[in-house]
Amino acid sequence: MLVAFSVAPSGSTGDEGSVHDAVAAAVRVVRDSGLPNRTNSMFTEIEGEWDEVFAVIKAATDAVGRFGPRVALVLKADIRPGRTGELTGKVERLEKALSEQD
């Protein structure tokens, strides 16, 4: 399964409204998990089996919770049992389709 998620404390944790320290704590949890992952400006994507992915997301959410009394969590999941390598495979198939249209 692939899950794209965004987690942040509600309200700011810095003078300029930035939540980057809290988000960094969440991303550190994901990277330390050993599961395939990728972070961009809006979401972190993680790939693995249901229980292991959601255990990491819970731990990342708990890490952000240390930065404030309330946490916002957004999830989007692609559940395809038996598939692996989709973190890069989906993008590779898209790029191939685009190149074939040229």
mmCIF file of the C-alpha atoms, coordinates in Angstrom:
data_MODEL
# 
_entry.id   MODEL 
# 
loop_
_atom_site.group_PDB 
_atom_site.id 
_atom_site.type_symbol 
_atom_site.label_atom_id 
_atom_site.label_alt_id 
_atom_site.label_comp_id 
_atom_site.label_asym_id 
_atom_site.label_entity_id 
_atom_site.label_seq_id 
_atom_site.pdbx_PDB_ins_code 
_atom_site.Cartn_x 
_atom_site.Cartn_y 
_atom_site.Cartn_z 
_atom_site.occupancy 
_atom_site.B_iso_or_equiv 
_atom_site.pdbx_formal_charge 
_atom_site.auth_seq_id 
_atom_site.auth_comp_id 
_atom_site.auth_asym_id 
_atom_site.auth_atom_id 
_atom_site.pdbx_PDB_model_num 
ATOM 1   C CA . MET A 1 1   ? 0.000  0.000  0.000   1.00 0.00 ? 1   MET A CA 1 
ATOM 2   C CA . LEU A 1 2   ? 1.015  3.576  -0.588  1.00 0.00 ? 2   LEU A CA 1 
ATOM 3   C CA . VAL A 1 3   ? -0.031 6.337  1.770   1.00 0.00 ? 3   VAL A CA 1 
ATOM 4   C CA . ALA A 1 4   ? 0.506  10.047 1.247   1.00 0.00 ? 4   ALA A CA 1 
ATOM 5   C CA . PHE A 1 5   ? 0.056  11.963 4.462   1.00 0.00 ? 5   PHE A CA 1 
ATOM 6   C CA . SER A 1 6   ? 0.500  15.396 5.918   1.00 0.00 ? 6   SER A CA 1 
ATOM 7   C CA . VAL A 1 7   ? 0.699  15.982 9.648   1.00 0.00 ? 7   VAL A CA 1 
ATOM 8   C CA . ALA A 1 8   ? 1.176  19.273 11.495  1.00 0.00 ? 8   ALA A CA 1 
ATOM 9   C CA . PRO A 1 9   ? 0.249  20.867 14.783  1.00 0.00 ? 9   PRO A CA 1 
ATOM 10  C CA . SER A 1 10  ? -2.796 23.106 14.678  1.00 0.00 ? 10  SER A CA 1 
ATOM 11  C CA . GLY A 1 11  ? -1.573 26.663 15.091  1.00 0.00 ? 11  GLY A CA 1 
ATOM 12  C CA . SER A 1 12  ? 1.978  27.768 14.635  1.00 0.00 ? 12  SER A CA 1 
ATOM 13  C CA . THR A 1 13  ? 4.998  26.718 16.629  1.00 0.00 ? 13  THR A CA 1 
ATOM 14  C CA . GLY A 1 14  ? 7.206  29.608 15.531  1.00 0.00 ? 14  GLY A CA 1 
ATOM 15  C CA . ASP A 1 15  ? 7.150  33.369 15.330  1.00 0.00 ? 15  ASP A CA 1 
ATOM 16  C CA . GLU A 1 16  ? 6.431  33.330 11.591  1.00 0.00 ? 16  GLU A CA 1 
ATOM 17  C CA . GLY A 1 17  ? 3.702  30.704 11.649  1.00 0.00 ? 17  GLY A CA 1 
ATOM 18  C CA . SER A 1 18  ? 6.067  27.956 10.508  1.00 0.00 ? 18  SER A CA 1 
ATOM 19  C CA . VAL A 1 19  ? 5.606  24.361 11.566  1.00 0.00 ? 19  VAL A CA 1 
ATOM 20  C CA . HIS A 1 20  ? 8.814  23.034 10.013  1.00 0.00 ? 20  HIS A CA 1 
ATOM 21  C CA . ASP A 1 21  ? 10.311 21.754 13.294  1.00 0.00 ? 21  ASP A CA 1 
ATOM 22  C CA . ALA A 1 22  ? 7.208  19.667 13.997  1.00 0.00 ? 22  ALA A CA 1 
ATOM 23  C CA . VAL A 1 23  ? 7.075  18.388 10.423  1.00 0.00 ? 23  VAL A CA 1 
ATOM 24  C CA . ALA A 1 24  ? 10.785 17.544 10.597  1.00 0.00 ? 24  ALA A CA 1 
ATOM 25  C CA . ALA A 1 25  ? 10.097 15.422 13.687  1.00 0.00 ? 25  ALA A CA 1 
ATOM 26  C CA . ALA A 1 26  ? 7.448  13.491 11.732  1.00 0.00 ? 26  ALA A CA 1 
ATOM 27  C CA . VAL A 1 27  ? 9.665  13.041 8.681   1.00 0.00 ? 27  VAL A CA 1 
ATOM 28  C CA . ARG A 1 28  ? 12.502 11.778 10.911  1.00 0.00 ? 28  ARG A CA 1 
ATOM 29  C CA . VAL A 1 29  ? 10.174 9.049  12.233  1.00 0.00 ? 29  VAL A CA 1 
ATOM 30  C CA . VAL A 1 30  ? 9.292  8.033  8.673   1.00 0.00 ? 30  VAL A CA 1 
ATOM 31  C CA . ARG A 1 31  ? 12.896 7.996  7.468   1.00 0.00 ? 31  ARG A CA 1 
ATOM 32  C CA . ASP A 1 32  ? 14.044 6.023  10.507  1.00 0.00 ? 32  ASP A CA 1 
ATOM 33  C CA . SER A 1 33  ? 11.327 3.405  9.851   1.00 0.00 ? 33  SER A CA 1 
ATOM 34  C CA . GLY A 1 34  ? 13.250 1.842  6.986   1.00 0.00 ? 34  GLY A CA 1 
ATOM 35  C CA . LEU A 1 35  ? 10.152 1.762  4.778   1.00 0.00 ? 35  LEU A CA 1 
ATOM 36  C CA . PRO A 1 36  ? 10.381 3.236  1.271   1.00 0.00 ? 36  PRO A CA 1 
ATOM 37  C CA . ASN A 1 37  ? 9.373  6.892  1.486   1.00 0.00 ? 37  ASN A CA 1 
ATOM 38  C CA . ARG A 1 38  ? 9.562  10.258 -0.240  1.00 0.00 ? 38  ARG A CA 1 
ATOM 39  C CA . THR A 1 39  ? 8.803  13.753 1.025   1.00 0.00 ? 39  THR A CA 1 
ATOM 40  C CA . ASN A 1 40  ? 7.794  16.758 -1.046  1.00 0.00 ? 40  ASN A CA 1 
ATOM 41  C CA . SER A 1 41  ? 6.573  20.226 -0.128  1.00 0.00 ? 41  SER A CA 1 
ATOM 42  C CA . MET A 1 42  ? 3.053  19.056 0.777   1.00 0.00 ? 42  MET A CA 1 
ATOM 43  C CA . PHE A 1 43  ? 3.084  15.348 1.690   1.00 0.00 ? 43  PHE A CA 1 
ATOM 44  C CA . THR A 1 44  ? 5.209  12.430 2.777   1.00 0.00 ? 44  THR A CA 1 
ATOM 45  C CA . GLU A 1 45  ? 4.600  9.187  0.916   1.00 0.00 ? 45  GLU A CA 1 
ATOM 46  C CA . ILE A 1 46  ? 5.341  5.834  2.518   1.00 0.00 ? 46  ILE A CA 1 
ATOM 47  C CA . GLU A 1 47  ? 5.029  2.293  1.176   1.00 0.00 ? 47  GLU A CA 1 
ATOM 48  C CA . GLY A 1 48  ? 4.560  -1.007 2.977   1.00 0.00 ? 48  GLY A CA 1 
ATOM 49  C CA . GLU A 1 49  ? 2.013  -3.327 4.511   1.00 0.00 ? 49  GLU A CA 1 
ATOM 50  C CA . TRP A 1 50  ? -1.064 -1.870 6.238   1.00 0.00 ? 50  TRP A CA 1 
ATOM 51  C CA . ASP A 1 51  ? 0.026  -2.460 9.845   1.00 0.00 ? 51  ASP A CA 1 
ATOM 52  C CA . GLU A 1 52  ? 3.602  -1.271 9.393   1.00 0.00 ? 52  GLU A CA 1 
ATOM 53  C CA . VAL A 1 53  ? 2.624  1.867  7.447   1.00 0.00 ? 53  VAL A CA 1 
ATOM 54  C CA . PHE A 1 54  ? -0.028 2.908  9.949   1.00 0.00 ? 54  PHE A CA 1 
ATOM 55  C CA . ALA A 1 55  ? 2.295  2.232  12.889  1.00 0.00 ? 55  ALA A CA 1 
ATOM 56  C CA . VAL A 1 56  ? 4.770  4.697  11.349  1.00 0.00 ? 56  VAL A CA 1 
ATOM 57  C CA . ILE A 1 57  ? 2.038  7.264  10.676  1.00 0.00 ? 57  ILE A CA 1 
ATOM 58  C CA . LYS A 1 58  ? 0.867  6.971  14.295  1.00 0.00 ? 58  LYS A CA 1 
ATOM 59  C CA . ALA A 1 59  ? 4.427  7.437  15.572  1.00 0.00 ? 59  ALA A CA 1 
ATOM 60  C CA . ALA A 1 60  ? 4.888  10.467 13.265  1.00 0.00 ? 60  ALA A CA 1 
ATOM 61  C CA . THR A 1 61  ? 1.619  11.931 14.521  1.00 0.00 ? 61  THR A CA 1 
ATOM 62  C CA . ASP A 1 62  ? 2.717  11.374 18.120  1.00 0.00 ? 62  ASP A CA 1 
ATOM 63  C CA . ALA A 1 63  ? 6.009  13.150 17.361  1.00 0.00 ? 63  ALA A CA 1 
ATOM 64  C CA . VAL A 1 64  ? 4.115  16.185 16.056  1.00 0.00 ? 64  VAL A CA 1 
ATOM 65  C CA . GLY A 1 65  ? 1.830  16.089 19.094  1.00 0.00 ? 65  GLY A CA 1 
ATOM 66  C CA . ARG A 1 66  ? 4.760  17.140 21.262  1.00 0.00 ? 66  ARG A CA 1 
ATOM 67  C CA . PHE A 1 67  ? 4.632  20.541 19.523  1.00 0.00 ? 67  PHE A CA 1 
ATOM 68  C CA . GLY A 1 68  ? 1.088  21.432 20.549  1.00 0.00 ? 68  GLY A CA 1 
ATOM 69  C CA . PRO A 1 69  ? -2.169 20.219 22.026  1.00 0.00 ? 69  PRO A CA 1 
ATOM 70  C CA . ARG A 1 70  ? -3.836 19.537 18.669  1.00 0.00 ? 70  ARG A CA 1 
ATOM 71  C CA . VAL A 1 71  ? -2.690 17.821 15.473  1.00 0.00 ? 71  VAL A CA 1 
ATOM 72  C CA . ALA A 1 72  ? -4.108 17.854 11.938  1.00 0.00 ? 72  ALA A CA 1 
ATOM 73  C CA . LEU A 1 73  ? -3.620 14.700 9.850   1.00 0.00 ? 73  LEU A CA 1 
ATOM 74  C CA . VAL A 1 74  ? -4.531 14.234 6.172   1.00 0.00 ? 74  VAL A CA 1 
ATOM 75  C CA . LEU A 1 75  ? -4.259 10.788 4.527   1.00 0.00 ? 75  LEU A CA 1 
ATOM 76  C CA . LYS A 1 76  ? -4.640 9.432  1.011   1.00 0.00 ? 76  LYS A CA 1 
ATOM 77  C CA . ALA A 1 77  ? -4.090 5.711  0.428   1.00 0.00 ? 77  ALA A CA 1 
ATOM 78  C CA . ASP A 1 78  ? -3.669 3.462  -2.610  1.00 0.00 ? 78  ASP A CA 1 
ATOM 79  C CA . ILE A 1 79  ? -4.400 -0.064 -1.403  1.00 0.00 ? 79  ILE A CA 1 
ATOM 80  C CA . ARG A 1 80  ? -3.271 -2.728 -3.893  1.00 0.00 ? 80  ARG A CA 1 
ATOM 81  C CA . PRO A 1 81  ? -2.518 -6.007 -2.115  1.00 0.00 ? 81  PRO A CA 1 
ATOM 82  C CA . GLY A 1 82  ? 0.477  -7.867 -3.476  1.00 0.00 ? 82  GLY A CA 1 
ATOM 83  C CA . ARG A 1 83  ? 2.065  -4.844 -5.144  1.00 0.00 ? 83  ARG A CA 1 
ATOM 84  C CA . THR A 1 84  ? 5.443  -3.450 -4.131  1.00 0.00 ? 84  THR A CA 1 
ATOM 85  C CA . GLY A 1 85  ? 7.719  -0.828 -5.649  1.00 0.00 ? 85  GLY A CA 1 
ATOM 86  C CA . GLU A 1 86  ? 4.788  1.431  -6.427  1.00 0.00 ? 86  GLU A CA 1 
ATOM 87  C CA . LEU A 1 87  ? 6.387  4.507  -4.849  1.00 0.00 ? 87  LEU A CA 1 
ATOM 88  C CA . THR A 1 88  ? 8.522  4.784  -7.978  1.00 0.00 ? 88  THR A CA 1 
ATOM 89  C CA . GLY A 1 89  ? 6.643  2.399  -10.295 1.00 0.00 ? 89  GLY A CA 1 
ATOM 90  C CA . LYS A 1 90  ? 3.554  4.590  -10.630 1.00 0.00 ? 90  LYS A CA 1 
ATOM 91  C CA . VAL A 1 91  ? 5.667  7.589  -11.637 1.00 0.00 ? 91  VAL A CA 1 
ATOM 92  C CA . GLU A 1 92  ? 7.732  5.515  -14.074 1.00 0.00 ? 92  GLU A CA 1 
ATOM 93  C CA . ARG A 1 93  ? 4.556  4.287  -15.809 1.00 0.00 ? 93  ARG A CA 1 
ATOM 94  C CA . LEU A 1 94  ? 3.248  7.844  -16.026 1.00 0.00 ? 94  LEU A CA 1 
ATOM 95  C CA . GLU A 1 95  ? 6.491  9.139  -17.527 1.00 0.00 ? 95  GLU A CA 1 
ATOM 96  C CA . LYS A 1 96  ? 6.479  6.298  -20.059 1.00 0.00 ? 96  LYS A CA 1 
ATOM 97  C CA . ALA A 1 97  ? 2.903  7.118  -21.070 1.00 0.00 ? 97  ALA A CA 1 
ATOM 98  C CA . LEU A 1 98  ? 3.808  10.780 -21.493 1.00 0.00 ? 98  LEU A CA 1 
ATOM 99  C CA . SER A 1 99  ? 6.840  9.990  -23.635 1.00 0.00 ? 99  SER A CA 1 
ATOM 100 C CA . GLU A 1 100 ? 4.743  7.722  -25.851 1.00 0.00 ? 100 GLU A CA 1 
ATOM 101 C CA . GLN A 1 101 ? 2.320  10.599 -26.479 1.00 0.00 ? 101 GLN A CA 1 
ATOM 102 C CA . ASP A 1 102 ? 5.091  12.774 -27.942 1.00 0.00 ? 102 ASP A CA 1 
# 
